[in-house]
Coordinates of C-alpha atoms and ligand atoms in Angstrom, one line a residue:
M1 CA 9.3 -10.6 -9.6
P2 CA 9.9 -14.3 -9.1
F3 CA 6.9 -15.9 -10.6
P4 CA 6.9 -18.7 -13.1
N5 CA 7.0 -16.8 -16.3
Q6 CA 9.5 -14.3 -14.8
F7 CA 12.2 -16.6 -13.3
T8 CA 15.7 -16.1 -14.6
T9 CA 17.2 -19.4 -15.7
T10 CA 20.6 -20.7 -16.5
P11 CA 21.3 -22.0 -20.1
S12 CA 20.3 -25.5 -18.8
G13 CA 17.0 -24.2 -17.6
H14 CA 17.7 -24.2 -13.9
L15 CA 16.6 -21.5 -11.5
M16 CA 19.1 -18.7 -11.4
L17 CA 19.5 -16.6 -8.2
G18 CA 21.8 -13.6 -8.1
G19 CA 23.4 -15.0 -11.3
C20 CA 24.1 -18.4 -9.6
D21 CA 22.6 -21.8 -10.5
A22 CA 20.3 -22.7 -7.6
L23 CA 21.1 -26.4 -7.9
A24 CA 24.9 -25.7 -7.8
L25 CA 24.3 -23.6 -4.7
T26 CA 22.5 -26.5 -3.0
R27 CA 25.3 -28.9 -3.9
K28 CA 27.8 -26.5 -2.3
Y29 CA 25.9 -25.3 0.8
G30 CA 23.3 -28.0 1.4
T31 CA 19.6 -27.5 2.1
P32 CA 17.5 -25.8 3.4
L33 CA 19.3 -22.8 2.1
I34 CA 18.2 -19.2 2.0
V35 CA 19.6 -17.3 -1.0
Y36 CA 19.4 -13.5 -1.2
D37 CA 19.9 -11.8 -4.6
V38 CA 21.9 -8.8 -3.4
D39 CA 21.2 -6.7 -6.5
Q40 CA 17.5 -7.1 -5.8
I41 CA 18.0 -5.7 -2.3
K42 CA 20.0 -2.8 -3.8
A43 CA 17.3 -2.1 -6.4
A44 CA 14.6 -2.1 -3.7
V45 CA 16.6 0.4 -1.6
S46 CA 17.2 2.7 -4.6
Q47 CA 13.6 2.7 -5.5
F48 CA 12.9 4.1 -2.0
T49 CA 15.7 6.6 -2.1
Q50 CA 15.1 7.8 -5.7
T51 CA 11.4 8.3 -5.2
L52 CA 12.0 10.2 -1.9
T53 CA 14.8 12.3 -3.4
A54 CA 12.5 13.2 -6.3
S55 CA 9.9 14.5 -3.8
G56 CA 12.4 17.1 -2.6
L57 CA 11.7 16.2 1.0
A58 CA 14.7 15.5 3.3
H59 CA 14.4 11.8 4.1
A60 CA 15.9 8.6 5.5
V61 CA 15.2 5.0 4.6
C62 CA 15.5 3.0 7.9
Y63 CA 15.6 -0.7 7.2
A64 CA 13.4 -2.4 9.8
S65 CA 16.0 -5.1 10.7
K66 CA 13.5 -7.4 12.4
A67 CA 12.7 -8.6 8.9
F68 CA 16.2 -10.2 8.6
S69 CA 19.0 -9.4 11.0
C70 CA 22.5 -10.6 10.7
I71 CA 25.9 -9.0 10.4
A72 CA 26.0 -9.1 6.6
I73 CA 22.7 -7.4 6.1
Y74 CA 23.7 -4.5 8.4
Q75 CA 27.0 -4.2 6.5
L76 CA 25.1 -4.1 3.2
M77 CA 22.5 -1.5 4.5
A78 CA 25.3 0.6 5.8
R79 CA 27.0 0.7 2.4
L80 CA 23.7 1.5 0.7
G81 CA 23.3 4.6 3.0
C82 CA 20.4 3.3 4.9
H83 CA 19.5 3.9 8.5
V84 CA 18.3 0.8 10.5
D85 CA 15.8 0.3 13.2
V86 CA 16.5 -2.2 15.9
V87 CA 14.0 -3.5 18.4
S88 CA 16.1 -5.4 21.0
G89 CA 19.5 -5.4 22.6
G90 CA 20.3 -8.4 20.4
E91 CA 19.6 -6.5 17.1
L92 CA 21.5 -3.5 18.4
Y93 CA 24.4 -5.7 19.3
T94 CA 24.4 -7.4 15.9
A95 CA 24.3 -4.0 14.1
L96 CA 27.2 -2.8 16.2
Q97 CA 29.2 -5.9 15.5
A98 CA 28.7 -5.1 11.8
H99 CA 30.1 -1.6 12.6
F100 CA 26.9 -0.1 11.5
P101 CA 27.2 3.7 12.2
P102 CA 25.3 4.1 15.6
E103 CA 24.1 7.6 14.6
R104 CA 22.0 5.9 11.9
I105 CA 20.3 3.5 14.3
S106 CA 16.8 4.1 15.8
F107 CA 15.9 2.0 18.8
H108 CA 12.2 0.8 18.9
G109 CA 10.3 -1.5 21.2
N110 CA 7.2 -1.5 23.4
N111 CA 9.0 -2.8 26.5
K112 CA 12.7 -1.9 26.3
T113 CA 14.4 -3.0 29.5
K114 CA 16.6 -0.7 31.5
A115 CA 19.6 -2.7 30.4
E116 CA 18.6 -2.2 26.7
L117 CA 18.2 1.5 27.2
E118 CA 21.6 1.7 29.0
F119 CA 23.1 -0.2 26.0
A120 CA 21.5 2.1 23.5
V121 CA 22.6 5.3 25.3
A122 CA 26.1 4.0 25.8
S123 CA 26.3 3.1 22.1
H124 CA 25.2 6.6 21.1
V125 CA 22.3 5.5 18.9
G126 CA 20.9 8.1 16.7
S127 CA 17.5 8.1 18.3
I128 CA 15.3 6.2 20.8
I129 CA 11.7 5.9 19.7
I130 CA 9.8 6.1 22.9
D131 CA 6.8 4.0 23.1
N132 CA 5.2 4.5 26.6
F133 CA 5.2 6.4 29.9
H134 CA 7.2 3.7 31.7
E135 CA 10.0 4.1 29.2
I136 CA 10.1 7.9 29.6
N137 CA 10.8 7.3 33.3
L138 CA 13.3 4.6 32.7
L139 CA 15.1 6.6 30.1
K140 CA 15.3 9.6 32.4
Q141 CA 16.9 7.4 35.1
V142 CA 19.4 6.0 32.6
L143 CA 20.3 9.5 31.2
T144 CA 20.7 11.0 34.6
G145 CA 22.8 8.0 35.9
N146 CA 25.1 8.4 32.9
N147 CA 25.1 12.1 32.6
A148 CA 24.0 11.7 29.0
T149 CA 21.6 13.1 26.5
V150 CA 19.8 11.4 23.6
N151 CA 17.6 12.2 20.6
V152 CA 14.1 10.9 21.0
M153 CA 11.0 10.4 18.8
L154 CA 7.5 9.6 20.1
R155 CA 5.7 6.7 18.7
V156 CA 2.1 7.7 18.3
T157 CA -0.9 5.4 17.6
P158 CA -2.8 7.6 15.1
G159 CA -6.1 5.6 15.1
V160 CA -5.4 4.3 11.6
E161 CA -4.8 0.6 11.0
A162 CA -4.0 -0.7 7.6
H163 CA -3.7 -4.2 6.2
T164 CA -3.4 -5.2 2.6
H165 CA -6.2 -3.4 0.7
R166 CA -8.1 -2.0 3.7
Y167 CA -7.6 0.4 6.4
I168 CA -9.8 1.3 9.3
T169 CA -9.8 4.3 11.6
T170 CA -10.8 3.8 15.2
G171 CA -11.2 6.5 17.8
Q172 CA -8.8 4.7 20.1
T173 CA -6.6 2.1 18.5
D174 CA -6.4 -1.0 20.6
S175 CA -2.7 -1.6 20.2
K176 CA 0.1 -2.4 22.6
F177 CA 2.4 0.0 20.8
G178 CA 2.7 3.7 21.1
F179 CA 0.9 6.7 22.7
D180 CA -2.7 7.0 21.7
L181 CA -3.4 10.2 19.8
A182 CA -7.1 10.6 20.3
S183 CA -7.1 10.4 24.1
G184 CA -4.3 12.9 24.5
Q185 CA -1.7 10.5 25.7
A186 CA 0.7 11.6 22.9
T187 CA 0.5 15.1 24.0
T188 CA 1.1 14.2 27.7
A189 CA 4.1 12.2 26.5
L190 CA 5.4 15.2 24.6
Q191 CA 5.1 17.4 27.7
R192 CA 7.1 14.9 29.8
V193 CA 9.8 14.6 27.2
L194 CA 10.0 18.4 26.9
A195 CA 10.4 18.6 30.6
C196 CA 13.5 16.4 30.5
S197 CA 16.4 18.4 29.3
R198 CA 18.4 15.2 28.6
M199 CA 15.9 14.2 25.9
N200 CA 16.2 16.0 22.6
F201 CA 12.8 15.7 20.9
I202 CA 13.4 15.2 17.1
G203 CA 10.4 13.4 15.7
V204 CA 7.0 11.8 15.6
H205 CA 6.6 8.2 14.5
A206 CA 3.6 6.0 13.5
H207 CA 3.5 2.5 12.1
I208 CA 0.1 1.6 10.8
G209 CA 0.5 -2.1 9.8
S210 CA 2.2 -4.5 7.5
Q211 CA 1.7 -5.9 4.0
I212 CA -0.1 -2.7 2.9
F213 CA -1.2 -2.6 -0.7
V214 CA -2.7 0.8 -1.1
P215 CA -1.6 4.3 0.2
D216 CA -4.9 5.5 1.7
G217 CA -4.0 4.4 5.3
F218 CA -0.7 6.3 5.1
V219 CA -2.6 9.3 3.8
A220 CA -5.0 9.2 6.7
A221 CA -2.2 8.8 9.2
V222 CA -0.2 11.7 7.7
D223 CA -3.2 14.0 8.0
R224 CA -3.8 13.0 11.6
L225 CA -0.1 13.5 12.6
C226 CA -0.1 16.8 10.8
A227 CA -3.1 17.9 12.9
L228 CA -1.3 16.8 16.0
I229 CA 1.8 18.7 15.2
T230 CA -0.3 21.8 14.4
Q231 CA -1.7 21.6 18.0
W232 CA 1.8 21.1 19.4
K233 CA 3.1 24.1 17.6
R234 CA 0.3 26.2 18.9
N235 CA 0.4 24.9 22.5
F236 CA 4.1 24.3 23.1
A237 CA 5.9 26.1 20.2
V238 CA 7.4 22.7 19.2
I239 CA 7.7 21.4 15.7
P240 CA 9.3 18.0 15.3
A241 CA 11.9 17.9 12.5
I242 CA 11.1 14.3 11.5
L243 CA 7.9 12.6 10.5
N244 CA 8.5 8.9 10.5
I245 CA 5.6 7.0 8.9
G246 CA 6.9 3.5 9.7
G247 CA 7.0 0.5 7.3
G248 CA 4.5 -1.9 6.0
F249 CA 5.0 -1.6 2.2
G250 CA 3.4 -4.7 0.8
V251 CA 5.1 -7.2 -1.5
Q252 CA 3.8 -9.9 -3.9
Y253 CA 4.0 -13.4 -2.5
T254 CA 1.8 -15.1 -5.1
E255 CA 0.1 -14.1 -8.3
D256 CA -3.0 -13.1 -6.3
D257 CA -1.2 -10.3 -4.5
H258 CA -1.4 -6.9 -6.3
P259 CA 0.3 -4.1 -4.3
V260 CA 0.2 -0.7 -5.8
P261 CA 3.7 0.0 -7.3
L262 CA 6.0 1.3 -4.6
K263 CA 6.7 4.5 -6.6
T264 CA 3.0 5.3 -6.6
M265 CA 2.7 4.5 -2.9
L266 CA 5.6 6.7 -1.9
T267 CA 4.6 9.5 -4.3
T268 CA 1.1 9.6 -2.8
I269 CA 2.6 9.8 0.7
T270 CA 5.1 12.5 -0.2
T271 CA 2.5 14.6 -2.0
T272 CA 0.2 14.2 1.0
V273 CA 3.0 15.3 3.4
K274 CA 3.7 18.4 1.3
R275 CA 0.1 19.3 0.9
A276 CA -0.8 18.8 4.6
F277 CA 2.2 20.6 6.0
D278 CA 1.8 23.5 3.6
Q279 CA -1.9 23.9 4.4
A280 CA -1.0 23.9 8.1
H281 CA 1.7 26.5 7.5
L282 CA 4.2 24.1 9.0
P283 CA 7.8 23.7 7.8
L284 CA 8.2 20.5 5.8
P285 CA 9.5 17.7 7.9
A286 CA 12.1 15.2 7.0
L287 CA 10.2 12.1 6.0
W288 CA 11.5 8.8 7.4
V289 CA 10.3 5.4 6.3
E290 CA 11.0 2.0 7.9
P291 CA 10.5 -0.7 5.3
G292 CA 11.5 -4.2 6.3
R293 CA 9.7 -6.7 4.0
A294 CA 9.8 -4.5 0.9
L295 CA 13.6 -4.3 1.1
V296 CA 14.5 -8.0 1.7
G297 CA 11.4 -10.1 1.2
P298 CA 11.3 -10.5 -2.6
A299 CA 15.1 -10.9 -2.7
G300 CA 15.1 -14.1 -0.7
T301 CA 14.4 -17.6 -1.9
T302 CA 14.5 -20.8 0.2
L303 CA 15.8 -24.0 -1.4
Y304 CA 14.7 -27.3 0.0
T305 CA 15.3 -31.0 -0.9
V306 CA 12.2 -33.1 -1.5
G307 CA 12.0 -36.3 0.6
S308 CA 8.9 -38.4 1.4
E309 CA 5.5 -38.3 -0.3
K310 CA 2.2 -39.5 1.0
H311 CA -0.9 -40.3 -1.1
V312 CA -4.3 -40.4 0.6
P313 CA -7.0 -41.6 -1.7
G314 CA -9.1 -38.7 -3.0
R315 CA -6.9 -36.1 -1.4
L316 CA -4.1 -33.9 -2.6
P317 CA -0.8 -35.7 -2.1
Y318 CA 1.7 -34.5 0.5
V319 CA 5.2 -33.8 -0.7
A320 CA 7.6 -33.2 2.2
I321 CA 10.7 -31.1 2.1
D322 CA 13.6 -30.9 4.6
G323 CA 12.6 -27.7 6.2
G324 CA 9.3 -26.1 7.1
M325 CA 7.9 -24.2 10.0
G326 CA 11.3 -23.9 11.7
D327 CA 12.6 -21.7 8.9
N328 CA 9.3 -20.2 7.8
I329 CA 6.6 -20.0 10.4
R330 CA 4.5 -17.5 8.4
P331 CA 2.1 -20.0 6.8
A332 CA 1.4 -21.6 10.2
L333 CA 1.2 -18.4 12.0
Y334 CA -0.6 -16.1 9.6
N335 CA -2.0 -18.4 6.9
A336 CA 0.6 -16.7 4.7
R337 CA 0.5 -17.9 1.1
Y338 CA 3.6 -18.8 -1.0
T339 CA 4.2 -20.5 -4.2
A340 CA 7.0 -22.9 -5.1
V341 CA 8.8 -24.3 -8.2
N342 CA 11.0 -27.1 -9.1
A343 CA 14.4 -25.4 -9.2
A344 CA 15.6 -27.7 -12.0
C345 CA 12.9 -26.4 -14.4
P346 CA 11.1 -23.4 -12.8
T347 CA 9.3 -22.5 -16.0
A348 CA 8.1 -26.0 -16.9
P349 CA 4.3 -26.6 -17.0
A350 CA 2.9 -27.0 -13.4
T351 CA 1.2 -30.4 -14.0
Q352 CA 1.4 -31.8 -10.4
H353 CA -1.1 -30.7 -7.8
V354 CA 0.2 -31.2 -4.2
R355 CA 0.5 -30.0 -0.7
L356 CA 4.0 -28.9 0.2
V357 CA 4.7 -29.8 3.8
G358 CA 7.6 -29.6 6.1
K359 CA 9.4 -32.1 8.4
Y360 CA 8.2 -30.8 11.7
C361 CA 6.0 -32.8 14.1
E362 CA 3.0 -30.6 13.6
S363 CA 0.1 -31.1 11.3
G364 CA 0.1 -27.3 10.7
D365 CA 3.6 -27.5 9.2
V366 CA 2.3 -26.9 5.6
L367 CA 4.3 -24.5 3.5
V368 CA 1.9 -24.3 0.5
D369 CA -1.4 -26.1 0.9
D370 CA -2.5 -26.0 -2.8
L371 CA 0.5 -26.1 -5.0
R372 CA 0.7 -26.6 -8.8
I373 CA 4.2 -27.4 -9.6
A374 CA 6.2 -29.2 -12.3
P375 CA 6.7 -32.8 -11.2
V376 CA 9.0 -33.3 -8.3
A377 CA 10.4 -36.4 -6.7
A378 CA 12.7 -37.4 -3.8
G379 CA 16.0 -35.6 -4.2
D380 CA 14.7 -32.7 -6.3
I381 CA 15.2 -29.2 -5.2
V382 CA 12.1 -27.0 -4.6
A383 CA 12.4 -23.2 -4.4
V384 CA 10.1 -21.1 -2.4
P385 CA 10.4 -17.4 -3.5
V386 CA 9.9 -14.3 -1.5
T387 CA 11.1 -15.7 1.8
G388 CA 13.6 -13.0 2.6
A389 CA 11.5 -11.2 5.3
Y390 CA 10.5 -12.8 8.6
G391 CA 11.7 -16.2 7.6
Y392 CA 15.2 -16.6 9.1
S393 CA 14.5 -13.9 11.6
M394 CA 11.6 -15.9 13.1
A395 CA 13.3 -19.3 12.7
S396 CA 13.4 -21.7 15.6
N397 CA 15.0 -24.9 16.7
Y398 CA 11.7 -26.7 17.1
N399 CA 12.3 -30.5 17.1
R400 CA 16.0 -29.6 17.5
N401 CA 16.3 -29.0 13.8
C402 CA 19.2 -26.8 12.8
R403 CA 18.5 -23.4 11.4
P404 CA 19.5 -23.1 7.7
A405 CA 22.5 -21.5 6.1
V406 CA 22.1 -18.2 4.3
V407 CA 24.0 -17.1 1.2
F408 CA 24.3 -13.7 -0.6
A409 CA 24.5 -14.1 -4.4
Q410 CA 25.4 -11.4 -6.7
R411 CA 26.3 -11.5 -10.4
G412 CA 27.2 -15.1 -10.3
R413 CA 29.2 -15.1 -7.1
A414 CA 27.9 -16.6 -3.8
Q415 CA 29.0 -15.9 -0.3
L416 CA 28.0 -17.7 2.8
V417 CA 26.8 -15.1 5.3
I418 CA 25.2 -17.3 8.0
Q419 CA 26.5 -20.8 8.5
R420 CA 24.2 -23.7 8.9
E421 CA 23.7 -24.5 12.5
S422 CA 25.3 -27.7 13.7
Y423 CA 24.1 -30.3 16.2
A424 CA 27.0 -29.2 18.5
Q425 CA 25.6 -25.6 18.4
L426 CA 22.2 -26.9 19.4
V427 CA 23.5 -28.1 22.8
T428 CA 26.0 -25.2 23.6
N429 CA 23.6 -23.7 26.2
D430 CA 22.6 -27.0 27.7
L431 CA 24.1 -28.0 31.0
S432 CA 24.2 -31.5 32.6
Y433 CA 21.7 -32.2 35.3
E434 CA 23.5 -33.4 38.5
G435 CA 20.5 -35.0 40.1
S436 CA 20.7 -37.3 43.1
N437 CA 19.2 -40.8 43.1
E438 CA 17.1 -40.1 46.2
Ligands
LLP1 N1 8.5 -0.2 11.7 C1 7.8 -0.7 12.8 C2 7.7 0.1 14.0 C3 7.3 -2.0 12.8 O1 6.7 -2.5 13.8 C4 7.5 -2.8 11.6 C5 7.0 -4.2 11.6 C6 8.2 -2.3 10.5 C7 8.7 -1.0 10.6 C8 8.5 -3.1 9.3 O2 7.3 -3.5 8.7 P1 7.4 -4.1 7.2 O3 7.8 -3.1 6.2 O4 8.4 -5.2 7.2 O5 6.0 -4.7 6.9 N2 6.2 -11.1 11.3 C9 5.2 -10.5 10.5 C10 5.5 -9.0 10.3 C11 5.5 -8.2 11.6 C12 5.8 -6.8 11.4 C13 6.1 -6.1 12.7 N3 6.5 -4.8 12.6 C14 5.2 -11.2 9.1 O6 5.9 -12.1 8.9 O7 4.4 -10.8 8.3

């Protein structure tokens, strides 16, 4: 994990990412630069697949591509044998441009448009994960209009919500996603799906939260879903083949984060599935998981160049870098915490105490608000680790700043996978205003 005493360094002591010297990468590609260590992504995927394989359950690892979506990551995930989930026509389009096998794509979303459903059906995606009654009607129209059939799962809100080290159960989860289990909506949805011969019902899905550190929320959700499936078997003689328990596996952003090791999380979940389904005399389902952050978050590091500093008497100094909320909105949006190091000497004593801020016209554009770091000055490169998930994918052009470049690094070789946006690209959609002088 990328924390001060665990950084890999070059012989000259520079931060090493994917076997490449971080400073050399910034000289070649500029900053801000997001660097992914490809072997770290591969290791994360194989931790999931190995643990699930050891459980004996049929399974699929569906990369939640909202965490980071671009052609290269879909190509990599395809090679690693993953499925992907997409949540928009744009993500689906990108996956298809990468020649991702459509039968391994699940299409999610709480307000899929008719055009998106048309696109998904025409692309022969592996499944559509239906979220609400409106979607059932729309999908029926689309399938009838195209004389098509499609595999569907139902997204259920199981009344379990998990965040970090807590989970809560509520009778009726107040969520914009999915069919409520407690009030019977999920069962009504099942009846409507079963009534449509063009929909092939293959699974139940639940996603209980993000950045989850302990397995107990998953355990509660599995138990509830198993009870629901028991009812469905009794009342409709239907047993879904797939149990998709969503994503949300937490990662360590700072030394204060302590997620239970992934292997323990997954083993607890698989043991629960086997125990619950055996007790209910149900055939074991295929277990699908949808990790986003856990696959790509820790593998990404953002490199920035230090510019201005400001010293306010009696306060922590501000050190500004050439990116910020445009490439990482998470601190401003969620109070997310990160750490940062001087990329020239990541393991040197952190003797400077500063606030690391961005270049955006917004006081909330603070990347790390209480940072201890080895001394940095204008021109130095600062590295912010664990930025691989929900950084680039939530990036914006606020203040008409260009979005950063992205590089995949592996065993000393680096490859540009997303070009740095140019000023010319910023205005490609702008049209001249032909106003009159009246
Ligand atoms: N499956 C479903 C249905 C989801 O809604 C999500 C995330 C995932 C899987 C993947 O969750 P993960 O394993 O990455 O936690 N922008 C926020 C996170 C939003 C997550 C939304 N859904 C952040 O930066 O923390």
